[in-house]
Coordinates of C-alpha atoms and ligand atoms in Angstrom, one line a residue:
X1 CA 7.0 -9.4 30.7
X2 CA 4.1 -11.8 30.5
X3 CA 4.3 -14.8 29.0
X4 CA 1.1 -15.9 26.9
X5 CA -1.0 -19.2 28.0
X6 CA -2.6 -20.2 24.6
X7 CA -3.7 -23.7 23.4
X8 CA -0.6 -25.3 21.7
X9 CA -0.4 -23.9 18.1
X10 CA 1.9 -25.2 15.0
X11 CA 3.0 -22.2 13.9
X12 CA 2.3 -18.8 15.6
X13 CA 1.8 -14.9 13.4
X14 CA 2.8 -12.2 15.4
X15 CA 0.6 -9.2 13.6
X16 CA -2.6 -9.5 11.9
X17 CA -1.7 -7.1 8.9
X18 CA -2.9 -8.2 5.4
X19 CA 0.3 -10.0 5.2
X20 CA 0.0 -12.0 8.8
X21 CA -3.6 -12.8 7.6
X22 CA -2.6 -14.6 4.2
X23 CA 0.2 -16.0 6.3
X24 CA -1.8 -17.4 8.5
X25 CA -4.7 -18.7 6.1
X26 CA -2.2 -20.6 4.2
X27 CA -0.8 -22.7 6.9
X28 CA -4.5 -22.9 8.1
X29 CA -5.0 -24.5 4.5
X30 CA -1.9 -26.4 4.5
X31 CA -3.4 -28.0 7.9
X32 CA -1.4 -26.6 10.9
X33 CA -3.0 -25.4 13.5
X34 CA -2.4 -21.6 13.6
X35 CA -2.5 -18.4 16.3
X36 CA -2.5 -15.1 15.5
X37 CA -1.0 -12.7 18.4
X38 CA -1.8 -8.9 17.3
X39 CA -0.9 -6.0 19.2
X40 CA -3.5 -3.7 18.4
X41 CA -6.9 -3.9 19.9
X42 CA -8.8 -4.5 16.6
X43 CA -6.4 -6.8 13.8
X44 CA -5.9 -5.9 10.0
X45 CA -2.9 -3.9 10.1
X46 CA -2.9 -1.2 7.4
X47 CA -6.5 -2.6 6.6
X48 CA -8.4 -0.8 8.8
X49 CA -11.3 1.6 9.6
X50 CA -12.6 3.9 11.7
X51 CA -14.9 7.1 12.8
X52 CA -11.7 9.3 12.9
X53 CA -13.6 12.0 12.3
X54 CA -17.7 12.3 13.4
X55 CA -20.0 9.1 14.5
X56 CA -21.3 7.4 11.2
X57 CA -18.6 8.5 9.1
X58 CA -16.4 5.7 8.4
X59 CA -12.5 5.9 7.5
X60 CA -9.8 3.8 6.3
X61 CA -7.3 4.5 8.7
X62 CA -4.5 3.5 6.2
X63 CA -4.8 1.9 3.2
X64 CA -8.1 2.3 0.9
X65 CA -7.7 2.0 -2.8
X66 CA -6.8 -2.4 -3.6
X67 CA -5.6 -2.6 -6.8
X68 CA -3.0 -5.2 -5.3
X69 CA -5.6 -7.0 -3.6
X70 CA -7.4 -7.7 -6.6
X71 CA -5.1 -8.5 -8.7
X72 CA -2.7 -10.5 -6.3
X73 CA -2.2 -14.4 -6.8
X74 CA -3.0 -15.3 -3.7
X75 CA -5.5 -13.1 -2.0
X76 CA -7.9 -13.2 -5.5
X77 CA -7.9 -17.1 -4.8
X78 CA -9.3 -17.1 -1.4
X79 CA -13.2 -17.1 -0.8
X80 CA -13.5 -13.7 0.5
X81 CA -16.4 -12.6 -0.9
X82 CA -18.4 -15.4 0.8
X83 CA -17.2 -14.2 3.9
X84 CA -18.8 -10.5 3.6
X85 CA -16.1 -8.6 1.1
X86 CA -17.6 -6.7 -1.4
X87 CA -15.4 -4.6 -3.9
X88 CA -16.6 -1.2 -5.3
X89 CA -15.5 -0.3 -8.2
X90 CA -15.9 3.8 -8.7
X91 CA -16.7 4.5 -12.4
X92 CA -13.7 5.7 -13.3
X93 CA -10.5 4.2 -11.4
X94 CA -8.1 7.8 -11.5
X95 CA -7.7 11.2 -12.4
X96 CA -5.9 13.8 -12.5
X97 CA -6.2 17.9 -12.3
X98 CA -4.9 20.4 -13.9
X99 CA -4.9 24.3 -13.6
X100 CA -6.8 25.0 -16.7
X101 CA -9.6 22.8 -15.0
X102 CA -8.8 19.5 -17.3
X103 CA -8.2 16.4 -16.3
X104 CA -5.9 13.5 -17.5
X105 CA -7.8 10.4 -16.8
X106 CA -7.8 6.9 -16.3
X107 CA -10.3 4.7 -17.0
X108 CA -10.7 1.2 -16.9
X109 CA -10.9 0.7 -20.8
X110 CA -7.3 1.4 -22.5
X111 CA -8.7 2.7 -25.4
X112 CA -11.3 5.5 -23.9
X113 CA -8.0 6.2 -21.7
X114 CA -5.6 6.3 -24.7
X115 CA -8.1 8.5 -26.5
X116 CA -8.5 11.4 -23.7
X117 CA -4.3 11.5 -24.3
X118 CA -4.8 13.0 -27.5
X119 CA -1.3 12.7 -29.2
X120 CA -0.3 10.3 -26.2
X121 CA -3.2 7.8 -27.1
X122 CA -0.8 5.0 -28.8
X123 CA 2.2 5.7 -26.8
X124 CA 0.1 5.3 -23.9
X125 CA -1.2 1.8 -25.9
X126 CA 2.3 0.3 -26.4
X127 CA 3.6 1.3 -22.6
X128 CA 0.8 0.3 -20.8
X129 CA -1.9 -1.2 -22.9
X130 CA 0.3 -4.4 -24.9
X131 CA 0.4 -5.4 -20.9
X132 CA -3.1 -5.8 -20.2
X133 CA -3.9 -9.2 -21.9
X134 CA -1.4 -11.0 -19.7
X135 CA -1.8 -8.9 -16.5
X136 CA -2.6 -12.6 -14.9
X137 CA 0.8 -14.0 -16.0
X138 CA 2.6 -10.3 -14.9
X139 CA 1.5 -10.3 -11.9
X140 CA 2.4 -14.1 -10.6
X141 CA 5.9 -12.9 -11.7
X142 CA 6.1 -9.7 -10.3
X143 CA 4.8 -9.9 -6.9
X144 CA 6.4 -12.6 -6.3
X145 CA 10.3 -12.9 -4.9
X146 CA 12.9 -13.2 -7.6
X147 CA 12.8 -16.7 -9.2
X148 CA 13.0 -18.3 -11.9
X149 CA 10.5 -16.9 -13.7
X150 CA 7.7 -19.1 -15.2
X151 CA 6.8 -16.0 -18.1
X152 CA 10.6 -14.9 -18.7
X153 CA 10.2 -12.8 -22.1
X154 CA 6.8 -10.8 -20.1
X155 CA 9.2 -10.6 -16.9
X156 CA 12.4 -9.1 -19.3
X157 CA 9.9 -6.9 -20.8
X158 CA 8.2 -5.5 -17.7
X159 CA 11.7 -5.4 -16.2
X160 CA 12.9 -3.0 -18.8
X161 CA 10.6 -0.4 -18.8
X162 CA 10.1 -1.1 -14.8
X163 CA 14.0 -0.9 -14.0
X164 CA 14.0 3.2 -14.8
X165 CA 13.0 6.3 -13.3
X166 CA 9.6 7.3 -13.6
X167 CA 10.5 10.8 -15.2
X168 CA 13.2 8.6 -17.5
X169 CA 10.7 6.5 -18.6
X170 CA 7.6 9.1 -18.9
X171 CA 9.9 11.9 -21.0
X172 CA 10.9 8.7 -23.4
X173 CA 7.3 7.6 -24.2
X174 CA 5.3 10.9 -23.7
X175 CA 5.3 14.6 -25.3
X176 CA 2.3 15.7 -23.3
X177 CA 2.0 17.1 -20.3
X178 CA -0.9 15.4 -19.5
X179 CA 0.3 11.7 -20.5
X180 CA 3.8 12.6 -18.2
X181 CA 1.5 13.3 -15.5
X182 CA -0.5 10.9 -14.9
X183 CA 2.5 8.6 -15.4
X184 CA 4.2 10.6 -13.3
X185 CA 1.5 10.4 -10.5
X186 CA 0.7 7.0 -10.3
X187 CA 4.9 6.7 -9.6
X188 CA 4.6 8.8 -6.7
X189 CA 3.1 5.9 -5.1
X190 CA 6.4 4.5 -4.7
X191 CA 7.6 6.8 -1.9
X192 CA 10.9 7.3 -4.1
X193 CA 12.4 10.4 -6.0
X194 CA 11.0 10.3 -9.4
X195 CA 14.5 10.4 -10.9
X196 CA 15.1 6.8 -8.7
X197 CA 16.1 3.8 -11.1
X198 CA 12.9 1.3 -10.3
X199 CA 10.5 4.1 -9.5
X200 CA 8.9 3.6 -12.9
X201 CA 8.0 0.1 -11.7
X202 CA 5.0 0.7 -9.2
X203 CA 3.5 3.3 -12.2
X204 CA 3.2 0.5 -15.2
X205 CA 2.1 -2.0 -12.9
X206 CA -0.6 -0.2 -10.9
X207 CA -1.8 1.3 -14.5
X208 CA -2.1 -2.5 -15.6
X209 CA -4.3 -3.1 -12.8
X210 CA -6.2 -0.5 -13.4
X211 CA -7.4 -1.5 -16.9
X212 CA -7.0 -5.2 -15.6
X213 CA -8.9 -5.5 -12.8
X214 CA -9.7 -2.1 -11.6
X215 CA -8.7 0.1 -8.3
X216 CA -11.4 -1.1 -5.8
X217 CA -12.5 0.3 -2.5
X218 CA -14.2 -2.3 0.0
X219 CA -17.3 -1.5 0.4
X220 CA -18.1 -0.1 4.4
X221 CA -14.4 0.3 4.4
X222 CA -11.0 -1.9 4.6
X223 CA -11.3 -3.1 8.1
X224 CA -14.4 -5.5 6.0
X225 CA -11.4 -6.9 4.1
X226 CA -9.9 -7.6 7.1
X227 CA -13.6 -8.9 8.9
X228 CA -13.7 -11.4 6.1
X229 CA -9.8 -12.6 6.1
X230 CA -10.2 -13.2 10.0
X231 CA -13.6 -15.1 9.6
X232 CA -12.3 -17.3 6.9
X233 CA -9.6 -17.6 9.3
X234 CA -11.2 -18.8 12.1
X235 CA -13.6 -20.9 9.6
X236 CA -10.1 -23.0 9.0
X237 CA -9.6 -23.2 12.5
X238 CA -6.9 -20.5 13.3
X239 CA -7.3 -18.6 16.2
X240 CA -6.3 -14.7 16.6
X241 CA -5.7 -12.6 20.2
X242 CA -5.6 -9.1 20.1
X243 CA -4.3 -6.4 22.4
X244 CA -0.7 -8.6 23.3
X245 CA 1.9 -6.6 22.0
X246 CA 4.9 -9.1 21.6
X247 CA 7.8 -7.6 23.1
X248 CA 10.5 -10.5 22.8
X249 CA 9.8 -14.5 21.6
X250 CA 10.4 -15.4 24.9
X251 CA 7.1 -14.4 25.9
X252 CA 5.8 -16.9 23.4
X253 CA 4.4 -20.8 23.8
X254 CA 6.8 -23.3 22.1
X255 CA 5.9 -23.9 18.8
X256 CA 7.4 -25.1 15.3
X257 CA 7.2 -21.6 13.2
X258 CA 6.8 -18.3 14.4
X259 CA 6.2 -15.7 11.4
X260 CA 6.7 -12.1 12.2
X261 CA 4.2 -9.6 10.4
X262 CA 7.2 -7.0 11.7
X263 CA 10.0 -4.4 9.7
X264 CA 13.7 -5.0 10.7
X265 CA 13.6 -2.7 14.0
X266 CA 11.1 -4.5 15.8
X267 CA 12.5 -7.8 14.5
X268 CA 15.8 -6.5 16.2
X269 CA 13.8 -6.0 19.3
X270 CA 11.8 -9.2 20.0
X271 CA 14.3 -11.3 18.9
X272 CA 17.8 -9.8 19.1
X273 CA 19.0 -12.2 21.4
X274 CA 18.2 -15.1 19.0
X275 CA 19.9 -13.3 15.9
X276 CA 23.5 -13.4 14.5
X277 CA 25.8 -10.8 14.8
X278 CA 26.2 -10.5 11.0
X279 CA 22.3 -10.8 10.7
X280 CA 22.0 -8.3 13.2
X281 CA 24.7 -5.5 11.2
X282 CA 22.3 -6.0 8.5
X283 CA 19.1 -4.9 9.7
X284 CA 20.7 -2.0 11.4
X285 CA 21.7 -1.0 8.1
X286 CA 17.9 -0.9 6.9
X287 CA 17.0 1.7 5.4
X288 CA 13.1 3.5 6.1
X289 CA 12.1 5.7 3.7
X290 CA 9.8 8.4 3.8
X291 CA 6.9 9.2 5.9
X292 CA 3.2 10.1 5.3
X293 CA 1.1 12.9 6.9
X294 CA -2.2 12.2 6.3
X295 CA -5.8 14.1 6.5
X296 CA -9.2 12.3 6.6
X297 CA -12.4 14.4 5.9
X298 CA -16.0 14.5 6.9
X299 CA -17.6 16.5 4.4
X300 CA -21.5 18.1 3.9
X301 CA -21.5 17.3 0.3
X302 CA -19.1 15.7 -2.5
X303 CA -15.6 17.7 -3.5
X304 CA -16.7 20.6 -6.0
X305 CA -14.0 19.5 -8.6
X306 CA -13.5 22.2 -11.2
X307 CA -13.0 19.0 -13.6
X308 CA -16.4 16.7 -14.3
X309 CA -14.1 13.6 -14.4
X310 CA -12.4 14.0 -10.9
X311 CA -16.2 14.0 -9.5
X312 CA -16.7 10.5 -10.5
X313 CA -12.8 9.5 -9.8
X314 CA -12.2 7.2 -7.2
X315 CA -8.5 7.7 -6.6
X316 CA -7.4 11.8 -7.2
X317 CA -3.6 12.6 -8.1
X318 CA -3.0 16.3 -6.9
X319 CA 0.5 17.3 -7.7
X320 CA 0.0 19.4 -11.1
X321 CA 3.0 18.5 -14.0
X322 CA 5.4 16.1 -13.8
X323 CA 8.1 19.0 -12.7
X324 CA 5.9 19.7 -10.1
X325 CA 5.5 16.3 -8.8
X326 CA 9.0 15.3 -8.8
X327 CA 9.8 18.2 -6.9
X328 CA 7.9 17.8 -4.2
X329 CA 8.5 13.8 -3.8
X330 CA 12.4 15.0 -4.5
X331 CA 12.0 17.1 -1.4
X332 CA 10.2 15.0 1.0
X333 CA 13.4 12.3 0.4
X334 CA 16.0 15.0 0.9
X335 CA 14.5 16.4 4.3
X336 CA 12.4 19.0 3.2
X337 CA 8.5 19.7 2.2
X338 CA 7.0 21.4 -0.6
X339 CA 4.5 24.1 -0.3
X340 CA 2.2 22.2 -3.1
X341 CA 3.4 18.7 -2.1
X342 CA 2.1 15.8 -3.8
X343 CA -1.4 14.6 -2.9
X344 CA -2.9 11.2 -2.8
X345 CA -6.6 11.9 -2.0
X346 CA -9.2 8.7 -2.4
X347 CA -13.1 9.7 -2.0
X348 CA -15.0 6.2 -1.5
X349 CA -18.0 7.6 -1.2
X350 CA -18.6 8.3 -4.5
X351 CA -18.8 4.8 -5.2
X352 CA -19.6 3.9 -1.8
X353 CA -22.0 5.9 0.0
X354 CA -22.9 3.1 2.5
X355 CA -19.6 5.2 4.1
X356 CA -21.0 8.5 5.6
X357 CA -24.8 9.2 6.8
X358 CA -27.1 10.6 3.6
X359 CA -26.0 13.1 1.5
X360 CA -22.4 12.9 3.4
X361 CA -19.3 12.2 2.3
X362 CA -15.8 11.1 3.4
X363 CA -12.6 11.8 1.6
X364 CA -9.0 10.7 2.3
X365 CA -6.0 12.1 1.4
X366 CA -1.9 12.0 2.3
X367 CA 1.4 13.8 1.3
X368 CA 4.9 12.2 1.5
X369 CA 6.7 14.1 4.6
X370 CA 10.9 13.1 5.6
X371 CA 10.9 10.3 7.8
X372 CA 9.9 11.3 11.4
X373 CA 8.8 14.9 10.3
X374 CA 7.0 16.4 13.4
X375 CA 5.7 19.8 11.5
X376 CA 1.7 20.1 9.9
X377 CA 1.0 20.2 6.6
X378 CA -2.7 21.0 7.1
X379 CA -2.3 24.1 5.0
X380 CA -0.5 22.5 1.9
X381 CA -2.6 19.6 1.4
X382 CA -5.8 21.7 2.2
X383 CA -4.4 24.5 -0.2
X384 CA -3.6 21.4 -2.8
X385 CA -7.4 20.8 -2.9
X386 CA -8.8 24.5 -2.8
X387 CA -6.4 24.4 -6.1
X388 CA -8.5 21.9 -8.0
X389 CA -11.7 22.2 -6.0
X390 CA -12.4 25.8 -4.9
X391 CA -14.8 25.9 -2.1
X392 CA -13.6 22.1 -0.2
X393 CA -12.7 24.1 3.0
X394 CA -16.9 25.0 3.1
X395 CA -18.0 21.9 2.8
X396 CA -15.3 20.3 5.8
X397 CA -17.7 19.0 8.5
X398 CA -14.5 17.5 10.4
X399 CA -10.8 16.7 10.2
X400 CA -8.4 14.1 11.0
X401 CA -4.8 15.0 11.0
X402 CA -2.1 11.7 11.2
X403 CA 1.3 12.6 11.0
X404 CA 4.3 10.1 11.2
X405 CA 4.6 10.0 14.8
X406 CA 0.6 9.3 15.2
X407 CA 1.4 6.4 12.0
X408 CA 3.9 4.9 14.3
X409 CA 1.6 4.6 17.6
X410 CA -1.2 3.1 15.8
X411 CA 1.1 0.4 14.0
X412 CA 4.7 0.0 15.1
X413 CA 5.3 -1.2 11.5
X414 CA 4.7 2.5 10.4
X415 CA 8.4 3.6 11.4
X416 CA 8.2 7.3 11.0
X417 CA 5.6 7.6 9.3
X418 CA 6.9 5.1 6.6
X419 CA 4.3 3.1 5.0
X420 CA 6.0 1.0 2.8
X421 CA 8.1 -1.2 5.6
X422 CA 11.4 0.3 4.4
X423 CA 12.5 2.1 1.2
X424 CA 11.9 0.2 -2.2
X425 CA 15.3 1.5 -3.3
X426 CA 17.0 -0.5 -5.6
X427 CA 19.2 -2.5 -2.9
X428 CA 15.8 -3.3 -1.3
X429 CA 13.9 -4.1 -3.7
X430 CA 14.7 -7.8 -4.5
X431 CA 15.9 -8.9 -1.1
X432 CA 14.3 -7.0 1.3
X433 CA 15.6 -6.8 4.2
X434 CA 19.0 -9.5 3.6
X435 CA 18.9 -12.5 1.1
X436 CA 17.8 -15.4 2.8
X437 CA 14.0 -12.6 2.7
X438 CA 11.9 -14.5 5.1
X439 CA 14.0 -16.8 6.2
X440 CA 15.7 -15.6 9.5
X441 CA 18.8 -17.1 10.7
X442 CA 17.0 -18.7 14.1
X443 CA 15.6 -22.2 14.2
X444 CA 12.2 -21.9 13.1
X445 CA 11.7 -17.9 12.5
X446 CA 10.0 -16.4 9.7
X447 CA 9.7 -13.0 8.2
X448 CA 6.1 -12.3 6.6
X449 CA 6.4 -8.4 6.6
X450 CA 6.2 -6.0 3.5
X451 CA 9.5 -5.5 4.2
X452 CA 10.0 -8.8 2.6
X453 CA 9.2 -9.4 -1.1
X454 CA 7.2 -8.2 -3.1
X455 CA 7.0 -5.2 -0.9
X456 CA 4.6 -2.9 0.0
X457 CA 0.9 -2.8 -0.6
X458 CA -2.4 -4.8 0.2
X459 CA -2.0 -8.1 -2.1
X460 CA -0.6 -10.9 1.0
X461 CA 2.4 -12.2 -1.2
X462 CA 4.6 -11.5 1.6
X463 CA 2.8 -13.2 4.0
X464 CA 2.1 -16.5 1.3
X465 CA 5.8 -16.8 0.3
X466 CA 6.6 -16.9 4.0
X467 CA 4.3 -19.1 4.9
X468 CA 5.5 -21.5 2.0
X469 CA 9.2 -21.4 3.3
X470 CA 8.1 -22.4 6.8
X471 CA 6.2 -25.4 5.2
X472 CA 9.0 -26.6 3.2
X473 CA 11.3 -26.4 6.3
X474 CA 10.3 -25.8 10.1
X475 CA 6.5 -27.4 9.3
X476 CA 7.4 -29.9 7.2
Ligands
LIG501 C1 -1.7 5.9 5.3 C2 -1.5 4.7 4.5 C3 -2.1 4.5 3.3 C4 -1.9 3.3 2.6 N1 -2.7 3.2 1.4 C5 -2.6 2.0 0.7 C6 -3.5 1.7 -0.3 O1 -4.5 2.5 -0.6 N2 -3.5 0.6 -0.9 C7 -2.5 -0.4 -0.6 O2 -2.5 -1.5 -1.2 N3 -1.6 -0.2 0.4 C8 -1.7 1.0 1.1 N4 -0.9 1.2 2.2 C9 0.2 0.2 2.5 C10 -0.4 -1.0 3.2 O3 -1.2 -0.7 4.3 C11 0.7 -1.9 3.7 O4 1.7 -2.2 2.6 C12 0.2 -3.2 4.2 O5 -0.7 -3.0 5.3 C13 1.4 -4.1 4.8 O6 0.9 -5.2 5.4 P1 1.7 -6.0 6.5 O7 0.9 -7.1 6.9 O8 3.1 -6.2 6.0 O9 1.9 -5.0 7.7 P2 0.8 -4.1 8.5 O10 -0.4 -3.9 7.8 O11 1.6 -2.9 8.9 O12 0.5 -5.0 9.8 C14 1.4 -5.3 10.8 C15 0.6 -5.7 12.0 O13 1.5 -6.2 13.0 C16 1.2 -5.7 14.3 N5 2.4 -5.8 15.1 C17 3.6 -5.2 14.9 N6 4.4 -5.4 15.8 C18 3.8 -6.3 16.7 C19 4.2 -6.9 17.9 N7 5.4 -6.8 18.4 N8 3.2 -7.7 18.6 C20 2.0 -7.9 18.0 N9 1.6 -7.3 16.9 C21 2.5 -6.5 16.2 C22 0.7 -4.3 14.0 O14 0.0 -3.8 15.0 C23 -0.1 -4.5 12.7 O15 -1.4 -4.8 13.0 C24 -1.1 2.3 3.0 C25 -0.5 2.5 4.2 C26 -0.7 3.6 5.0 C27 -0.1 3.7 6.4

């Protein structure tokens, strides 16, 4: 095992993900002098992109769509934009197909969004829209670990609607099909059964965003978000080394705080020897959740959407009704896969065309699969899209397939295929992955993963609240 020769560092990251990055920048701010090890040979974690599929078309590997980034308490504070991050904002943030060629759609105005819900439009106001005003305030509490909260009557509130299933909380506020839809869509994000208690929380706070800030691609692609987190980085001082794959803490220079950008398994291999027994027990008990198999697309022209709205949609929701969608995320979480499985399918470059040569496009798009599933679901998702968009095969200039195990080799985070570093099920919500969060019980070791809180998704508040604990103990 080779040990790593690097100027003497306060603290050292291991992992250059989103969360590493803000981990990293805030100790850089606070004044310590900061390395960034990264296994991979280009850094940004789930930020990144590339030609998967022909030479000038550019893809986000993983992650694409930043509502969390945007709206996150820490990352909207830094300078980013100074150091070349531009966000695109498509026209209209979401929508969502139906059979009869309609679409439920999200815009970034409440009202125009209330009014295309017909009977919905003021249910839609009083779940969602009452939020919007203090989406600020909402979001330092909620991605945040729990505290005491500084807005406690917003927090109850979210917390009430937010601590129910997504199909519990859509069939009590909606009598439409369309309105329990969309809901129902935008809570398939949380790679949880619809009928899960908490699965209705990633749905009302990714709407608030929407009409808050907006769901934003970056423009060229994600790996610029990352570009400008390293640059401002390196601007402060910090230093980040790619291609060394951290195999135990042994291999690393002495230094005060090591923060680990890493899920419980690899934790449990690079630094098993340091951990306690009882520690140890509880990672093993971790639980990962579901996997993603995921399709990028060079395409000759746009996606010929039955629907006028999905054209200028950023973000697409393919899943049908609610029923439909809650089967197919039921499914996926008991071992199996629907034949029309719920898609996620992003198309930047209708907003962004700086993506894909003239006149071509790119488009993105995933399923939820069982953890570690080794089958293809070309045909499904593909078939998903012909559903809404007769005619997408003809207009396919190339294909990227990812499944889990392909996830896994290009981030070790990605444990089979599961994106959100371990299941946001109730137990793992809050203290993810033990109570002490990013504390680990080793002299000086720090978890700044999304498997700490707030979870999962582009916004650094993992990698900030870690960062904090190490400078109010090993870097004070
Ligand atoms: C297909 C897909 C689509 C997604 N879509 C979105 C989206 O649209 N919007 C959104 O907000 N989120 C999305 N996400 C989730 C988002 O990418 C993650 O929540 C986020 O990247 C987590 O950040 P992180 O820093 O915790 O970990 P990661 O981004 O996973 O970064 C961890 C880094 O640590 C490195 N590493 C791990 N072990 C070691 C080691 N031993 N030595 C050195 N380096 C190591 C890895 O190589 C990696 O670079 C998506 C994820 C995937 C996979």
């Amino acid at each position: 095992m080779t040990r790593l020769e690097i100027p003497q560092s306060d603290a050292i990251v291991v992992g250059s993900g989103p969360n590493g990055l803000a981990a990293a920048i805030r100790l850089a701010q606070a004044g310590r002098k900061v390395s960034v090890l990264e296994a991979a040979d280009t850094p940004g974690g789930g930020a990144r992109s590339a030609e998967l599929t022909i030479p000038g078309f550019v893809h986000d590997v993983c992650a694409s769509v930043f509502p969390m980034a945007v709206c996150s308490p820490y990352l909207s504070t830094l300078p980013l934009q100074e150091y070349g991050l531009e966000w695109i904002f498509p026209e209209i943030p979401l929508a969502h197909p139906f059979d009869d060629d309609s679409a439920a759609v999200m815009f970034h105005s409440v009202r125009e969004t209330a009014n295309g819900l017909g009977a919905d439009g003021p249910e839609y106001e009083a779940l969602i829209g009452q939020m919007v005003p203090s989406a600020e305030d909402l979001f330092a509490s909620i991605l945040a670990p729990l505290q005491l909260p500084k807005h406690p009557l917003l927090l109850a509130s979210f917390g009430l609607k937010a601590f129910r299933s997504a199909r519990t909380v859509s069939r009590a506020y909606f009598r439409t099909e369309r309105a329990r839809a969309l809901f129902g869509g935008i809570a398939g994000h949380a790679m949880l059964p619809l009928e899960m208690l908490t699965s209705a929380a990633p749905a009302l706070a990714l709407a608030v965003a929407a009409h808050a800030e907006g769901w934003p691609f970056a423009k060229c692609g994600s790996q610029n978000l990352t570009r400008s987190l390293v640059s401002l980085l390196r601007s402060m001082g910090g230093d980040i080394i790619t291609g060394f794959e951290v195999q135990s803490l042994n291999q690393l220079p002495q230094a005060d705080a090591v923060l680990l950008d890493v899920t419980p398994r690899q934790l449990l291999r690079i630094a098993g020897d340091r951990l306690p027994h009882g520690y140890r027990r509880k990672l093993e008990g971790y639980k990962y959740g579901m996997g993603v198999f995921k399709m990028d697309w060079a395409l000759s022209q746009p996606i010929p959407w039955r629907s006028p709205e999905c054209r200028q949609a950023g973000t697409l929701h393919l899943g049908g009704t609610l029923d439909q969608i809650s089967l197919s995320e039921r499914e996926a979480w008991q071992g199996r896969v629907a034949d029309k499985p719920f898609i996620i399918l992003a198309q930047a470059t209708v907003a962004d065309p700086s993506r894909a040569p003239a006149g071509g496009h790119t488009a993105w798009g995933y399923c939820h699969v069982p953890n570690g599933f080794t089958g293809s679901m070309v045909e499904q998702i593909e078939n998903q899209i012909e559903r809404f968009a007769p005619g997408f095969r003809d207009c396919v200039l190339a294909r990227s397939v990812m499944a889990p195990e392909d996830f896994e080799r290009h981030n070790p985070n990605l444990v089979g295929g599961d994106i959100a570093g371990g299941a946001a099920i109730p137990s793992q919500l809050f203290f993810r992955p033990t109570a002490g969060m990013y504390r680990v019980p080793a002299p000086g070791i720090f978890l700044c993963s999304s498997s700490t809180p707030p979870g999962p998704g582009v916004h650094g508040m993992c990698g900030y609240f870690a960062a904090e604990a190490a400078l109010s103990s090993a870097l004070s």
